[in-house]
Amino acid sequence: MTEVKTKQAAGTYNLPDEKGHFGPYGGRFIAETLMGPIEELTEAYETCCNDPAFIAELDEDLRQYVGRPSPLYYAQRWSETLGGAKIYLKREDLNHTGAHKVNNTVGQALLARYMGKTRIIAETGAGQHGVASATVAARLGLECVVYMGEEDIKRQAINVFRMKLLGAKVVPVTSGSKTLKDALNEAMRDWVTNVDNTFYIIGTVAGPHPYPAMVRDFQAIIGREAKEQIMKQEGRLPDALVACVGGGSNAIGLFYPFIDDKDVVMYGVEGAGEGIETGHHAAPLCAGKSGVLHGNRTYLVEDADGQIIPTHCISAGLDYPGVGPEHAWLKDSGRANYVSVTDDEALQAFHDLTRIEGIMPALESSHALAYATKLAPTMEKDKIIIVNLSGRGDKDIHTVANLEGISI
Amino acid sequence: MSRISTRFGALQTKGRKALIPYVTAGDPQPSVTVSLMHAMVSAGADILELGVPFSDPMAEGPVIQKAMERALEHHVSLKDVLGMVAEFRQHDTETPVLLMGYLNPVEVMGYASFAERAAKAGVDGVLLVDLPPEEAEALIVELKKTGLDIVFLVSPTTKDERIAKIAQLSSGFIYYVSLKGVTGAGHLDTEEVAERVNRIKSHSKIPVGVGFGIKDAESAARVAKVADAVVVGSALVKKVEEHAGDADKIQEAISALLREIREGIDAVV
């Protein structure tokens, strides 16, 4: 964490400001009861990320428990099939628990222990963050409650069972659209009620300050490693970065250490669902407007009255009407590009990577891969793209089978 | 002076504490709300708090969440709520109306446009649950232009220096949230409430209202002893839920509970 801060200080990019603003985005839009706990968390985080002992313990956990560094794999056969730029995959799917989510939960769990909290709560969509939270809670002997939309529980039965095996209580959320956004509302309600003993591990770079900055700092290990690895493997920086964006934590984790490297083009890929034009999508940056939800100002999928509209995406982890405020700022400032791919395109990429490279990607990550299949052929063969392979696809095989009419 | 301050001034002269009922606008359907507002005034309400439906009411317990869902089934928007207030004003120009809700509908309407339209409709103030003073500056500027009050919350976790800042920015009254948690929860510790209210009063002359956890005449009476106003929400909204199919019964049940609470409050002050 200190490493990131030092590097960024040498460059020009230094957001958020002290109130948590990324330009007009971010901030703290929360009920008064949460202001005290949020300030307490901010202070604890500042203390810990300047404490060499805390950083050493985090680094050790990331190495020995998570299994870092994750490889930067040259997908040669896939690159050659596409006939353009060389594609490298940052293999976050090889982390313990199978996705990038654990980078953040390991960090926040250490913070929870430092703050003397005995109870962890989390929201989850696809279940990856829920599993990653239940995992670290089990390891530290903390009680764990995970809020999950009733719809998502149906879509992600395997992850629900994994969380239960890990000793977590999974609470079905039946309010609103019964998906990730409602799980977040419910977790906030729990937190406001149990602030004394409870630590809320938010899984993405959204929520009130300091969450967007804190989760980014914990996920920035992805980009730091990727930068070092590509320098070692290719002797130069990549030309483009591609990552999927729901809340946007894996994308910001990859992008952040490259923000001051102006020649590196960044692409965040949102879920276009059945197509942006159908209205059934999960693409606030591509097709939404600015608004305030879940503690921060950002782009939202909302109607003309300011009500949040239910989103649609084949992957539960991208099925969220908001997005981290830093992405909103990177979009407006022009530093990053945001694009979208449909359910069908993502599904095709899921099959392609599985068949061509023997790597089964999560449906979330398949969105990034699908965009890479469009981007790579437009680039020369000596160009380099890094795609964040944020999670593995085992959890999605039921969804894929169902869609293709196969019962397993 | 705003209608809210005028009302508090008048009540203080009479030695009476304010009763502030909350209902969600458009719950269970839009046609119910305006006549319910008049009925609540007849049953003893001094200020009306009208909830603006929002799809993601993060600070509400299940009772008010469901109320907002019922209203949203009829697509009740902020614009519609302003229309209801305007209709109410045709027959009542005295009772202050406070809108309570979440920032996003106001943000989407635009701060200046909201301030203008709300004042024109006859709204007197606004309380936005997810807008703390730190983020409120731009909205306050617009509200001041059209003479609307902004009510901020103080909670059991609010530290003294923050109380001072909140007191400085609040107008109309300060709303003390008597419990950690969401609306409709828990039991009241009146001693703690008294201590907190006194602390707020040491920073400000603005009246202090107390809400969360007040459900009947007895709990209202205990709070009225220490605060300037008593806010009752979920207990009333529950009546709407119980009688959702029958507008007359909703009005009867809410009026009956409010009259009981009114008597309870008046008996102790």
XYZ file of N, CA, C and O in Angstrom, chain A residues 19 21 26-37 39-40 43 174-176 181-182 184-186 188-190 192-196 289-295 297 300 302-309, chain B residues 53-61 65 69 72 75-80 103-109 111 129-135 137 153-159 162 166 177 179-182 185 212:
400
model
N -11.757 14.586 1.392
C -13.156 14.235 1.668
C -13.648 13.075 0.808
O -14.833 12.759 0.793
N -13.417 12.805 -2.607
C -13.977 13.176 -3.906
C -13.006 12.909 -5.042
O -11.826 13.246 -4.955
N -17.841 10.420 -5.850
C -17.391 9.897 -4.562
C -18.061 10.609 -3.404
O -19.247 10.926 -3.455
N -17.302 10.895 -2.359
C -17.861 11.590 -1.203
C -18.432 10.627 -0.172
O -18.110 9.427 -0.153
N -19.261 11.215 0.700
C -19.871 10.429 1.783
C -21.341 10.779 1.890
O -21.698 11.753 2.555
N -22.178 10.011 1.249
C -23.614 10.272 1.298
C -24.265 9.181 2.139
O -24.763 8.187 1.608
N -24.203 9.374 3.439
C -24.691 8.337 4.350
C -25.475 8.959 5.488
O -25.354 10.154 5.764
N -26.273 8.105 6.127
C -27.045 8.554 7.281
C -26.091 8.945 8.407
O -24.991 8.403 8.534
N -26.530 9.873 9.225
C -25.691 10.423 10.288
C -25.135 9.345 11.226
O -23.990 9.431 11.672
N -25.916 8.327 11.497
C -25.459 7.274 12.417
C -24.173 6.604 11.923
O -23.380 6.113 12.722
N -23.959 6.593 10.611
C -22.757 5.941 10.080
C -21.545 6.862 10.004
O -20.435 6.408 9.761
N -21.754 8.175 10.208
C -20.626 9.093 10.072
C -19.519 8.788 11.090
O -18.335 8.780 10.744
N -19.919 8.538 12.328
C -18.928 8.222 13.369
C -18.105 6.993 12.992
O -16.868 7.057 12.942
N -18.777 5.863 12.731
C -18.031 4.655 12.350
C -17.170 4.822 11.098
O -16.080 4.252 11.022
N -15.739 7.583 10.109
C -14.552 8.368 10.473
C -13.552 7.510 11.226
O -12.334 7.596 11.016
N -14.089 6.643 12.069
C -13.239 5.720 12.836
C -12.482 4.790 11.878
O -11.282 4.542 12.032
N -9.682 6.627 9.996
C -8.517 6.812 10.862
C -7.724 5.519 10.991
O -6.495 5.515 10.875
N -34.846 -10.013 0.173
C -36.070 -10.125 -0.630
C -36.659 -8.765 -0.990
O -37.708 -8.684 -1.602
N -35.967 -7.697 -0.611
C -36.507 -6.367 -0.911
C -36.065 -5.919 -2.300
O -35.099 -6.440 -2.865
N -36.774 -4.937 -2.846
C -36.416 -4.328 -4.123
C -36.298 -5.341 -5.244
O -37.177 -6.176 -5.423
N -27.652 -4.772 -5.486
C -27.870 -3.443 -4.916
C -28.693 -3.533 -3.635
O -28.465 -2.798 -2.684
N -29.637 -4.471 -3.612
C -30.492 -4.626 -2.435
C -29.719 -5.298 -1.292
O -29.947 -5.014 -0.125
N -26.619 -4.768 -0.781
C -25.827 -3.668 -0.229
C -26.674 -2.813 0.718
O -26.232 -2.450 1.808
N -27.918 -2.519 0.316
C -28.821 -1.777 1.212
C -28.972 -2.506 2.540
O -28.921 -1.896 3.610
N -29.157 -3.823 2.450
C -29.427 -4.608 3.654
C -28.184 -4.675 4.548
O -28.288 -4.615 5.775
N -25.930 -2.365 4.744
C -25.837 -1.031 5.358
C -26.779 -0.941 6.561
O -26.440 -0.343 7.579
N -27.961 -1.527 6.426
C -28.936 -1.495 7.526
C -28.422 -2.296 8.718
O -28.612 -1.918 9.865
N -27.803 -3.417 8.430
C -27.201 -4.216 9.500
C -26.107 -3.398 10.183
O -26.047 -3.304 11.416
N -25.597 -0.157 10.388
C -26.071 0.986 11.154
C -26.673 0.514 12.493
O -26.676 1.237 13.484
N -27.138 -0.727 12.513
C -27.743 -1.277 13.732
C -26.683 -1.848 14.675
O -26.827 -1.795 15.892
N -25.621 -2.415 14.099
C -24.625 -3.138 14.909
C -23.229 -2.523 14.841
O -22.223 -3.230 14.891
N -23.190 -1.187 14.713
C -21.899 -0.520 14.482
C -20.852 -0.821 15.548
O -19.662 -0.806 15.266
N -21.285 -1.124 16.754
C -20.312 -1.271 17.840
C -19.347 -2.434 17.617
O -18.156 -2.299 17.845
N -26.599 7.970 -16.000
C -26.438 9.395 -15.671
C -25.873 9.508 -14.254
O -25.954 8.577 -13.466
N -25.382 10.690 -13.928
C -24.841 10.915 -12.590
C -25.952 10.917 -11.551
O -27.066 11.358 -11.803
N -25.648 10.401 -10.366
C -26.614 10.399 -9.273
C -25.945 9.955 -7.980
O -24.716 9.804 -7.937
N -26.746 9.748 -6.941
C -26.197 9.359 -5.644
C -26.849 8.070 -5.171
O -28.074 7.979 -5.073
N -26.021 7.071 -4.907
C -26.507 5.794 -4.387
C -25.404 5.148 -3.553
O -24.227 5.263 -3.879
N -25.813 4.447 -2.502
C -24.876 3.667 -1.695
C -23.678 4.480 -1.215
O -22.545 4.011 -1.219
N -23.950 5.716 -0.823
C -22.905 6.477 -0.152
C -21.994 7.289 -1.031
O -21.107 7.985 -0.535
N -21.473 9.621 -5.007
C -22.008 10.142 -6.269
C -21.246 9.477 -7.395
O -20.013 9.387 -7.364
N -25.163 6.145 -12.621
C -26.169 5.163 -12.220
C -27.086 4.813 -13.387
O -27.306 5.631 -14.280
N -30.634 4.731 -13.905
C -31.766 5.296 -13.167
C -32.794 5.832 -14.151
O -32.495 6.064 -15.318
N -34.026 6.062 -13.654
C -35.044 6.616 -14.541
C -35.121 8.135 -14.382
O -34.352 8.732 -13.626
N -36.055 8.760 -15.094
C -36.137 10.222 -15.109
C -36.517 10.799 -13.751
O -36.301 11.982 -13.487
N -37.076 9.963 -12.853
C -37.451 10.431 -11.515
C -36.353 10.196 -10.479
O -36.534 10.491 -9.300
N -35.247 9.595 -10.901
C -34.168 9.313 -9.952
C -34.327 7.995 -9.211
O -33.660 7.751 -8.215
N -35.229 7.133 -9.704
C -35.333 5.790 -9.113
C -34.338 4.879 -9.825
O -34.114 5.014 -11.033
N -33.747 3.959 -9.047
C -32.766 3.051 -9.624
C -33.505 1.951 -10.389
O -34.471 1.383 -9.883
N -33.050 1.671 -11.595
C -33.721 0.682 -12.449
C -33.023 -0.668 -12.284
O -31.798 -0.728 -12.248
N -41.003 8.581 -1.917
C -40.593 7.205 -2.223
C -39.259 7.144 -2.969
O -39.010 7.957 -3.848
N -38.437 6.175 -2.585
C -37.158 5.948 -3.268
C -36.915 4.444 -3.379
O -37.239 3.696 -2.470
N -36.338 4.059 -4.495
C -36.140 2.626 -4.769
C -35.162 1.955 -3.812
O -35.219 0.742 -3.627
N -34.262 2.711 -3.207
C -33.219 2.119 -2.359
C -33.097 2.830 -1.013
O -32.072 3.454 -0.729
N -34.153 2.698 -0.183
C -34.175 3.448 1.082
C -33.302 2.791 2.151
O -33.771 2.070 3.024
N -32.015 3.096 2.092
C -30.987 2.433 2.899
C -31.170 2.528 4.407
O -30.678 1.678 5.135
N -31.832 3.590 4.860
C -31.920 3.778 6.317
C -33.261 3.324 6.886
O -33.527 3.516 8.059
N -34.098 2.722 6.039
C -35.428 2.345 6.528
C -35.484 0.882 6.929
O -34.880 0.019 6.301
N -36.277 0.614 7.961
C -36.596 -0.751 8.332
C -37.657 -1.296 7.387
O -38.132 -0.587 6.494
N -39.766 0.496 4.177
C -39.351 -0.049 2.876
C -40.555 -0.505 2.069
O -40.696 -0.201 0.895
N -42.204 0.697 -1.472
C -42.450 -0.217 -2.591
C -43.901 -0.115 -3.067
O -44.167 -0.102 -4.272
N -44.216 3.020 -5.016
C -43.503 2.950 -6.297
C -44.219 2.061 -7.312
O -44.034 2.216 -8.518
N -45.709 4.329 -9.296
C -44.737 5.267 -9.870
C -44.820 6.660 -9.254
O -44.749 7.668 -9.969
N -44.996 6.728 -7.949
C -45.081 8.033 -7.286
C -43.697 8.677 -7.287
O -42.743 8.134 -6.733
N -43.590 9.825 -7.935
C -42.298 10.503 -8.086
C -42.251 11.736 -7.195
O -43.255 12.134 -6.602
N -41.072 12.350 -7.115
C -40.918 13.589 -6.348
C -41.881 14.653 -6.886
O -42.509 15.393 -6.125
N -42.013 14.707 -8.209
C -42.934 15.647 -8.836
C -44.362 15.415 -8.331
O -45.083 16.356 -7.993
N -44.760 14.142 -8.262
C -46.105 13.802 -7.774
C -46.279 14.240 -6.321
O -47.342 14.711 -5.924
N -31.426 11.619 -1.360
C -30.935 12.693 -2.215
C -31.221 12.485 -3.703
O -31.498 13.437 -4.418
N -31.147 11.241 -4.174
C -31.098 11.077 -5.631
C -32.255 11.697 -6.418
O -32.013 12.354 -7.422
N -33.510 11.534 -5.977
C -34.589 12.197 -6.736
C -34.408 13.726 -6.796
O -34.694 14.339 -7.824
N -33.905 14.323 -5.723
C -33.660 15.769 -5.690
C -32.506 16.118 -6.633
O -32.547 17.083 -7.387
N -31.474 15.294 -6.599
C -30.302 15.490 -7.458
C -30.707 15.451 -8.936
O -30.247 16.258 -9.739
N -31.568 14.490 -9.272
C -31.980 14.334 -10.664
C -32.878 15.499 -11.110
O -32.782 15.973 -12.233
N -33.734 15.994 -10.205
C -34.573 17.149 -10.537
C -33.718 18.408 -10.691
O -34.021 19.306 -11.470
N -30.979 20.882 -8.016
C -31.175 21.572 -6.733
C -32.019 22.839 -6.888
O -32.948 23.077 -6.120
N -32.023 11.885 4.158
C -31.338 10.964 5.064
C -29.879 10.763 4.701
O -29.014 10.683 5.566
N -29.598 10.680 3.384
C -28.223 10.367 2.972
C -27.440 11.612 2.551
O -26.478 11.514 1.792
N -27.865 12.762 3.040
C -27.115 13.988 2.755
C -26.607 14.606 4.061
O -27.293 15.399 4.691
N -25.390 14.272 4.456
C -24.832 14.881 5.669
C -24.384 16.311 5.370
O -24.223 16.667 4.199
N -24.179 17.135 6.384
C -23.823 18.544 6.164
C -22.614 18.733 5.249
O -22.579 19.675 4.459
N -21.649 17.805 5.326
C -20.420 17.930 4.528
C -20.706 18.032 3.037
O -19.933 18.617 2.281
N -21.782 17.379 2.586
C -22.073 17.331 1.153
C -23.221 18.259 0.773
O -23.683 18.244 -0.366
N -23.667 21.694 0.995
C -23.470 23.121 0.763
C -24.251 23.653 -0.453
O -24.984 24.639 -0.349
N -29.889 15.412 10.704
C -30.008 14.410 11.768
C -28.809 14.488 12.710
O -27.698 14.798 12.297
N -29.071 14.191 13.972
C -28.007 13.932 14.935
C -28.281 12.530 15.469
O -29.433 12.166 15.690
N -27.235 11.718 15.620
C -27.451 10.335 16.052
C -26.716 10.061 17.351
O -25.916 10.883 17.807
N -26.965 8.891 17.941
C -26.239 8.558 19.184
C -24.728 8.495 18.986
O -23.978 8.563 19.949
N -24.267 8.351 17.731
C -22.817 8.266 17.503
C -22.207 9.612 17.102
O -21.018 9.679 16.817
N -23.015 10.676 17.073
C -22.486 11.973 16.655
C -21.675 12.618 17.777
O -22.171 12.788 18.889
N -20.437 12.994 17.458
C -19.573 13.606 18.484
C -19.904 15.089 18.649
O -20.481 15.711 17.759
N -19.206 17.749 15.956
C -20.114 17.612 14.816
C -21.489 18.164 15.153
O -22.150 18.776 14.311
N -23.566 20.717 12.885
C -24.900 20.377 12.383
C -25.914 21.423 12.854
O -26.764 21.878 12.084
N -32.003 11.225 16.096
C -32.333 9.817 15.866
C -31.998 9.074 17.148
O -30.841 8.975 17.533
N -32.020 6.048 18.171
C -31.480 4.691 18.233
C -30.455 4.488 17.144
O -30.569 5.060 16.075
N -29.478 3.609 17.407
C -28.670 3.119 16.301
C -29.557 2.149 15.547
O -30.267 1.364 16.151
N -29.531 2.194 14.235
C -30.321 1.246 13.477
C -31.208 1.928 12.476
O -31.040 3.105 12.175
N -32.156 1.155 11.947
C -33.042 1.663 10.904
C -34.361 2.095 11.533
O -34.598 1.872 12.727
N -37.229 0.345 14.583
C -36.537 -0.658 15.409
C -36.580 -0.327 16.897
O -36.854 0.797 17.295
N -37.563 7.746 15.887
C -37.100 6.352 15.932
C -37.531 5.740 17.274
O -37.162 6.236 18.336
